[in-house]
Structure formats: structure tokens, C-alpha cells
Coordinates of C-alpha atoms in Angstrom, one line a residue:
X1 CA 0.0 0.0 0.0
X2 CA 1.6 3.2 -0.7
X3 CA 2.5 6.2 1.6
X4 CA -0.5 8.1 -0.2
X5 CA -2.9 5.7 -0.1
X6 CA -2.1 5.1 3.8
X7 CA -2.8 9.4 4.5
X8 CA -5.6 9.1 2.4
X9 CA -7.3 6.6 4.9
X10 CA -5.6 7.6 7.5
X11 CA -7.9 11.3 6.9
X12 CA -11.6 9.2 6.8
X13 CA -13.6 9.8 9.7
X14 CA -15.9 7.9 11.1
X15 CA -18.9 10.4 9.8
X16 CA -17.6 9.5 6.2
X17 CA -17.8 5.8 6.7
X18 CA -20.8 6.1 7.9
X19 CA -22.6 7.9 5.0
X20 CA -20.8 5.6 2.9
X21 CA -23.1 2.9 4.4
X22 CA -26.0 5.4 4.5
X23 CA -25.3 5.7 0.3
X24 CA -24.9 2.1 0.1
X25 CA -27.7 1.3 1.6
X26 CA -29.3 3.7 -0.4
X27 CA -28.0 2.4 -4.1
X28 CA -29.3 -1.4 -2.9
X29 CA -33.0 -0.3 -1.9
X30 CA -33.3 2.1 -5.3
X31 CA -32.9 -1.3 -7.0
X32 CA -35.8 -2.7 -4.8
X33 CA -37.6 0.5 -5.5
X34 CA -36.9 0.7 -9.6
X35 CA -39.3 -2.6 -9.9
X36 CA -41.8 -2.4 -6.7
X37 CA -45.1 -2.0 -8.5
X38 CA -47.8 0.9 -7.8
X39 CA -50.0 -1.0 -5.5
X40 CA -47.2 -1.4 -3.4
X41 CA -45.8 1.8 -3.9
X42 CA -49.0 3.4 -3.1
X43 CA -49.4 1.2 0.2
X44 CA -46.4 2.4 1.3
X45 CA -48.3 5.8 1.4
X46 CA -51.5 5.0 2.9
X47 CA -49.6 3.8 5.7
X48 CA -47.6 6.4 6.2
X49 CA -50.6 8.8 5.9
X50 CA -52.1 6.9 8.8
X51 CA -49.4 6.8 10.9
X52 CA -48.5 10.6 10.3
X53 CA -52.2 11.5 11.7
X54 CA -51.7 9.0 14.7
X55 CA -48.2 10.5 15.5
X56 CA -49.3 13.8 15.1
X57 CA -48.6 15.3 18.4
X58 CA -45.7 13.6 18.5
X59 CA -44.4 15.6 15.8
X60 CA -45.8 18.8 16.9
X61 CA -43.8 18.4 20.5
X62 CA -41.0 17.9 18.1
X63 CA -41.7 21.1 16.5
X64 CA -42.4 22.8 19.4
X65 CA -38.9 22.4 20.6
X66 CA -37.7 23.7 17.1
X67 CA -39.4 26.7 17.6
X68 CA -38.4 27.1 21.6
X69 CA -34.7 26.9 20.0
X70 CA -36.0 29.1 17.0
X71 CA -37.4 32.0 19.8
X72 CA -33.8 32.2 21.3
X73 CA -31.8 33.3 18.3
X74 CA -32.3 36.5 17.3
X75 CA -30.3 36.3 14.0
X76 CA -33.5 33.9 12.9
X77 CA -35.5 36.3 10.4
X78 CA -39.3 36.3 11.2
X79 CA -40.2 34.7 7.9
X80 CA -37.8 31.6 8.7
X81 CA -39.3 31.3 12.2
X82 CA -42.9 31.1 10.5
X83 CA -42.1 28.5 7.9
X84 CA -40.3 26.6 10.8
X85 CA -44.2 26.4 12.5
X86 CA -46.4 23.5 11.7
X87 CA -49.8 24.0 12.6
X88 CA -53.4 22.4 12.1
X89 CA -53.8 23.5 8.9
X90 CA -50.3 22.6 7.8
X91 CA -50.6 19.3 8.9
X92 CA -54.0 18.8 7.4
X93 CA -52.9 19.5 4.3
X94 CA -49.8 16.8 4.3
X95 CA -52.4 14.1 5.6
X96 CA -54.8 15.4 2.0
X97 CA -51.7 15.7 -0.1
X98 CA -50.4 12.4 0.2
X99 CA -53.6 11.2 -1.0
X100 CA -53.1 13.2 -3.8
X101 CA -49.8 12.0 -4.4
X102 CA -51.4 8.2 -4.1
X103 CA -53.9 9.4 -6.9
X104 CA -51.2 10.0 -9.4
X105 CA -50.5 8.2 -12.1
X106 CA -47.3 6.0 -11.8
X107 CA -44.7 7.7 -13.3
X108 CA -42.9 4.5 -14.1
X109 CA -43.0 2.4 -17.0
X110 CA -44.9 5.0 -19.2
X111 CA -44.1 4.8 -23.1
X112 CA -43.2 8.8 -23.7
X113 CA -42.4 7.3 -27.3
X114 CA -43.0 4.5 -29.7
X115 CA -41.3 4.4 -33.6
X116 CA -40.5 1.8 -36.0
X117 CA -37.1 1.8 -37.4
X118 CA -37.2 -1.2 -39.9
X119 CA -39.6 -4.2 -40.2
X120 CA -39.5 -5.7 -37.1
X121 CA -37.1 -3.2 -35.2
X122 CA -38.9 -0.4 -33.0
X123 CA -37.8 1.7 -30.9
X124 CA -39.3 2.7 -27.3
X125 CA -38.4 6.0 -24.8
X126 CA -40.0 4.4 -21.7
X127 CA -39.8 6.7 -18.0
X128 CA -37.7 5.2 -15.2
X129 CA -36.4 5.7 -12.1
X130 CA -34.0 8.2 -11.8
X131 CA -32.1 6.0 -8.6
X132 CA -30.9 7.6 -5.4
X133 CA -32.0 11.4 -4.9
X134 CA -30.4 13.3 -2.4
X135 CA -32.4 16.6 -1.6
X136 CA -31.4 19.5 0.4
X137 CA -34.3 21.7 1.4
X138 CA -35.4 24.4 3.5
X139 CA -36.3 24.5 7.1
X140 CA -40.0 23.5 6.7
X141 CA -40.8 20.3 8.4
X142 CA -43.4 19.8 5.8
X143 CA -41.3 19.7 2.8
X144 CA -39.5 16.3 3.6
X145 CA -43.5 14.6 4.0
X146 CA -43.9 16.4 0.6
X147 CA -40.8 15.3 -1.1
X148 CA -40.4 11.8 0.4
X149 CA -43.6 10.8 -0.5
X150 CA -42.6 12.0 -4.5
X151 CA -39.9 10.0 -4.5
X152 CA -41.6 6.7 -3.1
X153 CA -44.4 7.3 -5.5
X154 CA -41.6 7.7 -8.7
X155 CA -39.6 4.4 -7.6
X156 CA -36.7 6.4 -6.3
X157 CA -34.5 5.7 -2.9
X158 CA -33.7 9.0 -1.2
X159 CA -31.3 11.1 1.3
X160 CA -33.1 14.0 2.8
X161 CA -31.4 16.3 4.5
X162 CA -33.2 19.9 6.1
X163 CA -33.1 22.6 7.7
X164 CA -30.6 22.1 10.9
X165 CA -33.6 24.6 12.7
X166 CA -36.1 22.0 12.1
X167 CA -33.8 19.3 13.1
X168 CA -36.6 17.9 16.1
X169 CA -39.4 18.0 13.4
X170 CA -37.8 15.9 10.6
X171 CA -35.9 13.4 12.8
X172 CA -39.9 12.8 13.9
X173 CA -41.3 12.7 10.9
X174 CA -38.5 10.4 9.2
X175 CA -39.3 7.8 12.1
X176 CA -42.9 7.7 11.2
X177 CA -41.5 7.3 7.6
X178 CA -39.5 4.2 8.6
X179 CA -42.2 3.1 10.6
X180 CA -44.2 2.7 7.2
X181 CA -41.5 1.1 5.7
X182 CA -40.8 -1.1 7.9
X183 CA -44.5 -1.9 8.1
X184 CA -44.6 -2.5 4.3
X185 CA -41.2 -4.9 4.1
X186 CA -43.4 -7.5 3.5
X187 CA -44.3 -6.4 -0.1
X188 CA -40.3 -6.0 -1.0
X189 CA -40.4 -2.2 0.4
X190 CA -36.4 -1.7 1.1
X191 CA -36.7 0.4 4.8
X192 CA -33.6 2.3 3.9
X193 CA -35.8 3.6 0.7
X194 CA -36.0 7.0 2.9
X195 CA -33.0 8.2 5.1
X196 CA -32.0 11.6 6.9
X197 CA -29.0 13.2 7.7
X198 CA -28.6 16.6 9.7
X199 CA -25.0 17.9 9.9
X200 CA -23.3 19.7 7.0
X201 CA -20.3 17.4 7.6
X202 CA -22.5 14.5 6.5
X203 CA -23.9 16.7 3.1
X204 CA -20.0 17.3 2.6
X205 CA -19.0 13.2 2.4
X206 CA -22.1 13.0 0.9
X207 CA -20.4 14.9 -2.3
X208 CA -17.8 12.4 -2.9
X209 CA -20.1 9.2 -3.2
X210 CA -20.7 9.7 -6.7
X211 CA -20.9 5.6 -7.0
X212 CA -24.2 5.6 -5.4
X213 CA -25.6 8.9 -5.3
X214 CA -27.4 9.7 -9.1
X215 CA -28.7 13.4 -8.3
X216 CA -28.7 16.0 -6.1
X217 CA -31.5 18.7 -5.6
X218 CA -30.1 21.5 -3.6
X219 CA -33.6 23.6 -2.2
X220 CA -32.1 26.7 -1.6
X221 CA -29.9 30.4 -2.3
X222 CA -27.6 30.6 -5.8
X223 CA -24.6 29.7 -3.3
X224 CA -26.0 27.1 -1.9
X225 CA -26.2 25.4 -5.0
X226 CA -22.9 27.2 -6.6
X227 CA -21.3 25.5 -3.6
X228 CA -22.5 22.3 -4.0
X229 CA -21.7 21.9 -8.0
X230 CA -18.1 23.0 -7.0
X231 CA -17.3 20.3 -4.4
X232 CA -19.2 17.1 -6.2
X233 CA -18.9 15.4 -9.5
X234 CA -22.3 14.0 -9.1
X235 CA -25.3 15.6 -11.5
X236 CA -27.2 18.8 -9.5
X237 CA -30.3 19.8 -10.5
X238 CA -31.1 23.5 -9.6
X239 CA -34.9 24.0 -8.3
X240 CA -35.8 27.6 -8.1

């Protein structure tokens, strides 16, 4: 082994091997995902709808202490403390919108198009799954029901990783997401299909496991994302 090699090592820390499990994990269950049909998909959901209304003060205490923390810094803008809320009407309208999301056609497997290049040769564009997302996004509790739930629906494994503010409210609402899973193993549901992280360390290994990770979404400002592109060579897709 050479002297390089050996300093190379020598420098990984125990956070990177860790989400180097975390992405491996992640690669093996978007393979489970890529051919789960939509009734399971779609069961998946239901049961995570119910369980989000039956843990639903559960996550609100959660939030509540995200706010209590939110209260006590005064560089937090107003606007960032009020997305950070989730109240009734919030939460009513992640229980309805994953019902919506269940409604949706499967996004899989759909023919986008169909042409004959000789006599017995055609040619077919069919929609797949992309593989393992990894989406950076705001701190609004709310947004990892909303895109967690997308990327079960579209066959896709994911990393989610929010808001440090609302760190309480999405480590509460990913264990009601891996209670579903875990729930729904029995249809060939991977559990590590949804995962969280929470420290920028983590997003910053995250960057170099271009072996498993297929895209990252990065919710945020310009340099947020400007950041991002510079320190990874996996694909970044900007979301205004």
C-alpha cells in the first residue's frame, strides 16, 4: 500500500464511513424501488398517511422544541421562524396531499415514445427511475412529508437532508417514515428507501459518493447550489 494511499485513509472519519453505508444502503434499496409496482408503492403511502395522523402530536412536541430553540436566536429572520411552524392547517394538508400523491398516475413504465425503425425493429423511450435522490431543502418540516412521498411514488430511494432549525421536526417525521417502511417490508419495500441526515459534515461526504448517489437537488440560495456543484462530480439539478 503506498504512503498516499495510507494518508488518504488515514484522513476518513468515522462520519464519512458512515454515509458511505448510508449511500450504500441507499443504491441497494433504489434497485428494490426501480421494480416495486404501484399498488405497493401506493401502500407504502397509505400507511404512512395513517401513521403521520396518529403521530401527530408527537411531531408537533417535536416542532415545538424547534421553535423554543428558533425563539432564542435572534439572527433567525421572522419569515424563517414562521415556515419553521407547523400548525393544524399545515398538517392537514400533508395528511390530504399524500392522498393526492397516491392518486397520481405511476410515473414508471410510461411509453413517452413508440417508432418503428425497420420491419420488425422499433424503438421505445420508456420513464424510469432516476435511482438515489439526495435533496437539500429548506427549514419547513413539511417539505421532507412532501418530497419523500414523490420520491416513493416515482420508484426512487432518497437522502433528505433539512433545515438544521427543524432538526426535532424531521428526525420525527422520518421515524414515522421508517415506521411505514418497515411496516410494508413484506411487499419488498427496502426500509432504507427514505433516510436523513442533519449535519453539514455529512452533506460534505455526501459529495464524494458519486458511486451511489445519481442526483442531487439542492432547495435553496444561488450559493447554496454554486457550492454544491463546485465540491461534487455528481449531477445537481437547480430547483428555483
Amino acid at each position: 500500500m503506498t504512503d498516499s494511499l495510507m494518508q488518504e485513509l488515514s484522513h476518513q472519519t468515522e462520519d464519512d464511513l458512515t454515509i458511505e453505508k448510508i449511500a450504500q444502503n441507499a443504491k441497494k434499496a433504489a434497485f428494490q424501488m426501480a421494480s416495486l409496482s404501484t399498488e405497493s408503492k401506493n401502500e407504502v403511502l397509505r400507511v404512512f398517511q395513517k401513521l403521520l395522523a396518529e403521530n401527530k402530536e408527537a411531531i408537533y412536541a417535536a416542532n415545538h422544541q424547534d421553535n423554543v430553540s428558533a425563539s432564542q436566536k435572534p439572527q433567525y429572520s421572522a419569515a424563517l421562524k414562521k415556515r419553521l411552524e407547523l400548525n393544524d392547517s399545515k398538517f392537514s394538508s400533508l395528511v390530504e396531499g399524500l392522498e393526492t400523491v397516491i392518486s397520481l398516475p405511476d410515473p414508471v413504465g410510461q411509453i413517452t415514445l413508440a417508432r418503428e425503425l425497420d420491419k420488425g425493429l422499433n424503438l421505445y423511450r420508456v420513464t424510469s427511475p432516476i435511482g438515489v435522490l439526495c435533496v437539500i431543502f429548506e427549514a419547513r418540516p413539511e417539505a421532507g412529508v412532501q418530497i419523500g412521498s414523490l420520491a416513493i411514488k416515482s420508484g426512487n430511494a432518497i437522502i433528505l437532508k433539512g433545515g438544521s432549525e427543524a432538526a426535532t421536526s424531521n428526525q420525527a417525521i422520518y421515524k414515522v417514515f421508517r415506521q411505514a417502511l418497515e411496516q410494508c417490508a413484506h411487499l419488498g419495500v427496502p426500509v432504507d428507501a427514505v433516510q436523513l441526515i442533519s449535519t453539514r459534515q455529512q452533506v460534505h461526504s455526501l459529495l464524494s459518493q458519486q458511486r451511489y448517489i445519481d442526483l442531487i437537488i439542492p432547495r435553496g440560495s444561488n450559493e447554496l447550489v454554486r457550492s454544491i456543484q463546485e465540491q461534487t462530480r455528481i449531477p445537481v439539478l437547480c430547483v428555483d
